[in-house]
Short mmCIF file of C-alpha atoms in Angstrom, two decimals:
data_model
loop_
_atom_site.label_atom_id
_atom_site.label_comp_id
_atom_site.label_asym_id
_atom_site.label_seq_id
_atom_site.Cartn_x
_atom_site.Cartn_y
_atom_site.Cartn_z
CA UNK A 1053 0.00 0.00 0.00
CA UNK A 1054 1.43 3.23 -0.92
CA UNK A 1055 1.12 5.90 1.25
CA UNK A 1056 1.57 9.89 0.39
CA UNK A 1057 3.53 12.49 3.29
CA UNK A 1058 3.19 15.99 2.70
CA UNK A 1059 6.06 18.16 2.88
CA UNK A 1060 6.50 20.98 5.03
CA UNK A 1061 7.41 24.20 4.40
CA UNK A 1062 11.01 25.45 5.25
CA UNK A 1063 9.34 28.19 7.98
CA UNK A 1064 12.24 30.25 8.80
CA UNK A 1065 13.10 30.75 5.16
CA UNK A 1066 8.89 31.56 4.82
CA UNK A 1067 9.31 34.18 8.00
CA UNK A 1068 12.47 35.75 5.66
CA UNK A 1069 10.97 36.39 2.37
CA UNK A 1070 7.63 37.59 4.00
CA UNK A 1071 9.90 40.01 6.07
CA UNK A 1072 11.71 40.96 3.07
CA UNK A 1073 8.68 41.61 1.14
CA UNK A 1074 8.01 43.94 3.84
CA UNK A 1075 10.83 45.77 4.06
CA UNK A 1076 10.86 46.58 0.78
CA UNK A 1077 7.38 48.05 0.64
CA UNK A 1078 8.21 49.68 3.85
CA UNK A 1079 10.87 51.58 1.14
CA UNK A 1080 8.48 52.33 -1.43
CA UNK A 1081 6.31 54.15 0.64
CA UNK A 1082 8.91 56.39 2.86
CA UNK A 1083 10.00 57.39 -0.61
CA UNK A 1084 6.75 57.92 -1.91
CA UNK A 1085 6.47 60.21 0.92
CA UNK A 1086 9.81 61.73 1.62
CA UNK A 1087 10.12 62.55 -2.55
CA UNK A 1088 7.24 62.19 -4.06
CA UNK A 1089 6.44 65.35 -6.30
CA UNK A 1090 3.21 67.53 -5.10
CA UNK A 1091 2.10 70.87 -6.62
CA UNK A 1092 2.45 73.85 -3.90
CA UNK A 1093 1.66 77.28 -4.11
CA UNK A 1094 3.75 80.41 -3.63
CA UNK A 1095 2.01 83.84 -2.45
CA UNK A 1096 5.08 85.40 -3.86
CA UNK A 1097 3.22 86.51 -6.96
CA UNK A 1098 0.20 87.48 -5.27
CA UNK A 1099 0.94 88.72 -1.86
CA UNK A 1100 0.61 92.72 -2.10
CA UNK A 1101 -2.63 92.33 -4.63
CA UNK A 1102 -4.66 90.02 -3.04
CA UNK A 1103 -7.22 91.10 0.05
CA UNK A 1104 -6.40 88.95 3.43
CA UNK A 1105 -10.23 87.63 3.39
CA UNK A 1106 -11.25 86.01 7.29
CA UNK A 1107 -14.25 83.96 8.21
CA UNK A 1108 -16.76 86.10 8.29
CA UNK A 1109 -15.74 88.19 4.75
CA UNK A 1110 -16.07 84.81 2.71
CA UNK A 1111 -19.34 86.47 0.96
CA UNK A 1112 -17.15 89.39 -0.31
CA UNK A 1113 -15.92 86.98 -3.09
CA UNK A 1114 -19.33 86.28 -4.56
CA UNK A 1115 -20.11 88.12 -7.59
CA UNK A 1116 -20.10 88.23 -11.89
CA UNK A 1117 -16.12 88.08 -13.44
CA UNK A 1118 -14.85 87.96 -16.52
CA UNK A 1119 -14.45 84.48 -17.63
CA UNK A 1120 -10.83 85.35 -19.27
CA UNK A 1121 -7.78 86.83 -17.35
CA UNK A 1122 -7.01 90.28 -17.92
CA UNK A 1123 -3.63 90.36 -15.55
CA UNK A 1124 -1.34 87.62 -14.76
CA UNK A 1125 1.02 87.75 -11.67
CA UNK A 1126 4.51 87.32 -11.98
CA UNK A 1127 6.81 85.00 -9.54
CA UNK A 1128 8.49 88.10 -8.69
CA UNK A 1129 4.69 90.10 -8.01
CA UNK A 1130 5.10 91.67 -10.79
CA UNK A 1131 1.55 92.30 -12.84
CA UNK A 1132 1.38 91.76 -16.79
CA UNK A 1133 -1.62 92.89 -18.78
CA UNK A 1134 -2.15 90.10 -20.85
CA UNK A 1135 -2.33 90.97 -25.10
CA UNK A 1136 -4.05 88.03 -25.48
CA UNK A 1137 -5.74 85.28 -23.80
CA UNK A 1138 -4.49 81.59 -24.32
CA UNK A 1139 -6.49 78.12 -24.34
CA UNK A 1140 -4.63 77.18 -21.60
CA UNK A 1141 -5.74 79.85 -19.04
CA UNK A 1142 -9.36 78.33 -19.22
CA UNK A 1143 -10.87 79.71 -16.06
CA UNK A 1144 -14.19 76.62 -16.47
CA UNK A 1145 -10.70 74.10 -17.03
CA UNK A 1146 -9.51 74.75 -13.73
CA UNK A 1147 -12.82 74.17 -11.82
CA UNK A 1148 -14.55 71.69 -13.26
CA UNK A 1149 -12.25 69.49 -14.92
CA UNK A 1150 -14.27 69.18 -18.00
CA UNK A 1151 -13.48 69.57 -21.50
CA UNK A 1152 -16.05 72.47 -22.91
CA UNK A 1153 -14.68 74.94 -24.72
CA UNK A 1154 -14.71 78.91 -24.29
CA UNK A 1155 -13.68 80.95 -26.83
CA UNK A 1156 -12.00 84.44 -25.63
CA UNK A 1157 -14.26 86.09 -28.20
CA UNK A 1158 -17.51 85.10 -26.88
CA UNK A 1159 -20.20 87.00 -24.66
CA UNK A 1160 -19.36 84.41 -21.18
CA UNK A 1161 -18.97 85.50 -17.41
CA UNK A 1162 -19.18 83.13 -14.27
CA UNK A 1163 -21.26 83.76 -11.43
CA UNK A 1164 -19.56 83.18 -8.32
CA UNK A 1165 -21.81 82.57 -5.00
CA UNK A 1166 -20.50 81.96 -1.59
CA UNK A 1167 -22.95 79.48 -0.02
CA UNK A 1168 -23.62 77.58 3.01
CA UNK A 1169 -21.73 75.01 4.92
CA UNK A 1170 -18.38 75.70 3.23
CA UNK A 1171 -19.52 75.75 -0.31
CA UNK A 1172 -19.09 77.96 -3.63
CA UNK A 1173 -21.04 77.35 -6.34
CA UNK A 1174 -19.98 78.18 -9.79
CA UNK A 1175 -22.08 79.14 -13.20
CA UNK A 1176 -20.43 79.49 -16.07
CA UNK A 1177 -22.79 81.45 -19.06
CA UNK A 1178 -22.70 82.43 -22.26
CA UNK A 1179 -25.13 85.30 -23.24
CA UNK A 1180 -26.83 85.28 -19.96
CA UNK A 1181 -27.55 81.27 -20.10
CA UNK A 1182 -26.37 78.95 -17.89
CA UNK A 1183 -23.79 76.39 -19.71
CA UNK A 1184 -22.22 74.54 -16.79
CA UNK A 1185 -22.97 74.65 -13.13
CA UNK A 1186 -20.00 73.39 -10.61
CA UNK A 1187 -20.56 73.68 -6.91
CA UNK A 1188 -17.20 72.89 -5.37
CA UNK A 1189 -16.09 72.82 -1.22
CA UNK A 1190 -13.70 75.09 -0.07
CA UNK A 1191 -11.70 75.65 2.91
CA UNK A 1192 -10.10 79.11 3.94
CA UNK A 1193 -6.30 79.59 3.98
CA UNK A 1194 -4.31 81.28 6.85
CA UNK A 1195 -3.34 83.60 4.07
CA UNK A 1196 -7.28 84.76 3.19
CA UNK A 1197 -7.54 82.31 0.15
CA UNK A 1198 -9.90 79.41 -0.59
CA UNK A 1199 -8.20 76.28 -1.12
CA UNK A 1200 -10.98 74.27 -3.80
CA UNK A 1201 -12.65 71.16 -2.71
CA UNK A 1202 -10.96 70.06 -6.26
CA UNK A 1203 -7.29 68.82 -5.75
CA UNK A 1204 -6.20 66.10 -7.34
CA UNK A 1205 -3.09 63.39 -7.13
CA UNK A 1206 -2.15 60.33 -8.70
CA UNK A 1207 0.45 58.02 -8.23
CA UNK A 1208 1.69 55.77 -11.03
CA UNK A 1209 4.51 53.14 -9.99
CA UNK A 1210 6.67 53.63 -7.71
CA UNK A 1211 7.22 57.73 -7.19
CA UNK A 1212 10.93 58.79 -8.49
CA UNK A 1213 11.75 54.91 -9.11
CA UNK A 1214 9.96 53.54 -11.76
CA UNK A 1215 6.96 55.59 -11.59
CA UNK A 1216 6.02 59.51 -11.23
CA UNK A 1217 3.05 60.99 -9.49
CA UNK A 1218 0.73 63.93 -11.21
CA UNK A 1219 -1.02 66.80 -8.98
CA UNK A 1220 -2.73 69.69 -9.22
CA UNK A 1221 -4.72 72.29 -6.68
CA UNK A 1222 -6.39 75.89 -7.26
CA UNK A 1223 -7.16 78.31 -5.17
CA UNK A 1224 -8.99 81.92 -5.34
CA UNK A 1225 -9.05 85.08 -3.29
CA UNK A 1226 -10.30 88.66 -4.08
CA UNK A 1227 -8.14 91.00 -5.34
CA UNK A 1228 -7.17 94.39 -3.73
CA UNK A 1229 -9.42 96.63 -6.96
CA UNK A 1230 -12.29 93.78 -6.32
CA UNK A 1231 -11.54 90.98 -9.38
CA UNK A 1232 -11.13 87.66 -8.56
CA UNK A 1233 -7.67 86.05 -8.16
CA UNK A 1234 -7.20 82.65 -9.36
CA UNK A 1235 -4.03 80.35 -8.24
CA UNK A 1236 -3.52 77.47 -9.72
CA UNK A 1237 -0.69 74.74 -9.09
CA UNK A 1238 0.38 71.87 -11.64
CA UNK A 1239 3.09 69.33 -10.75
CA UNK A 1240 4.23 66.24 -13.13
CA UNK A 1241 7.24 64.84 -11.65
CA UNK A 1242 8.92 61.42 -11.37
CA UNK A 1243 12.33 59.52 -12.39
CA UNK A 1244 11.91 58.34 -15.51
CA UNK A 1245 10.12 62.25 -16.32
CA UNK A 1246 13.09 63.80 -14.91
CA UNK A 1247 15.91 61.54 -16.90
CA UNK A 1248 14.22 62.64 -20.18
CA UNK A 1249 13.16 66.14 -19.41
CA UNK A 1250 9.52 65.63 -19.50
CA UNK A 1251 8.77 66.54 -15.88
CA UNK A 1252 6.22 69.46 -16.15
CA UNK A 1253 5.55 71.75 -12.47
CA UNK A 1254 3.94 75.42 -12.28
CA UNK A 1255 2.34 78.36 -10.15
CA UNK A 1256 0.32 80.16 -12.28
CA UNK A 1257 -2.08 83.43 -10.98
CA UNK A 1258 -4.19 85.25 -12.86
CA UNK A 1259 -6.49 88.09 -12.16
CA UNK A 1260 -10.27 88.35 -13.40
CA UNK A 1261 -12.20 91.74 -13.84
CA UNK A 1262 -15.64 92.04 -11.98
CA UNK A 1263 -18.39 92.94 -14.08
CA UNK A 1264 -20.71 93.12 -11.12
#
């Protein structure tokens, strides 16, 4: 009669790879956090324009602006008039996320309204009708700004190994004539980005007139 044993398993050399496997993933994530890129604002550009808003001057924000920039903050604080108004400085782009299109030349405004429980609700029109409503959260800085409800990060691989991370923030304050200040922060970063010069990271703020 043949009779079957089973075999066990070499535990100690079990208890070593399982540590191992730990260890390394213990690596992965302190350098996930310790160098992972992240996009972060400066108030550099913006300090002596913007208003210092506090808690109970949130509503001072709410109001009809331009939907295009009409001044853009240097890093240095510097204001340029823009000539021109690029794709890229899509005010709807930067708070919802969604791909409708704006041209510079047509009649649009948003209407900006502070509301309750931390809230701002955005609607974006073109000659007077409403093409895109965006309510969004928002939390106030130590600075007077609203930090958006609509950050955003991803993480793909391992961060500055074999992977990169993408992330991106806005904020908006009120500007010392009464426009609306918009800051937003881009970052693209990673190893493989940064060996062949892809990596992407900015600070952009632009000013928006008020209309009313």
């Amino acid at each position: 009669m043949l009779t079957s044993t089973s075999i066990q398993p070499y535990t100690n050399d079990h208890r070593l790879k399982n540590n191992i496997s730990c260890f390394r993933q213990g690596i992965c994530i302190t350098l996930c956090l310790l160098f992972s890129g992240c996009a972060s604002f400066s108030d550099r550009p913006i300090r002596r324009h913007k208003v210092k808003l506090h808690k109970d001057e949130i509503s001072k924000i709410s109001g009809t602006y331009q939907l295009f920039p009409d001044l853009a903050y240097a890093k240095n604080g510097v204001v340029e008039t823009l000539r021109y108004q690029p794709i890229t400085e899509h005010f709807h782009q930067y708070i919802s996320k969604r791909g409708i299109y704006f041209k510079p030349s047509e009649n649009v405004v948003v209407d900006l309204k502070v509301m309750d429980n931390n809230q701002i609700r955005f609607h974006f029109k073109k000659d007077s009708i409403i093409v895109d409503s965006v309510t969004l959260s928002a939390k106030l800085q130590s600075r007077g700004l609203l930090l958006l409800g609509n950050k955003y990060v991803e993480f793909q691989g391992v961060p500055y190994i074999l992977g990169g991370s993408k992330s991106e923030k806005t904020r908006i304050g009120l500007a010392s004539d009464g426009g609306l200040i918009l800051n937003h922060a881009y970052d693209n970063s990673g190893a493989l980005l940064l060996l062949i010069g892809a990596g992407l990271s900015y600070d952009s703020a632009y000013h928006f007139k008020r209309i009313k």
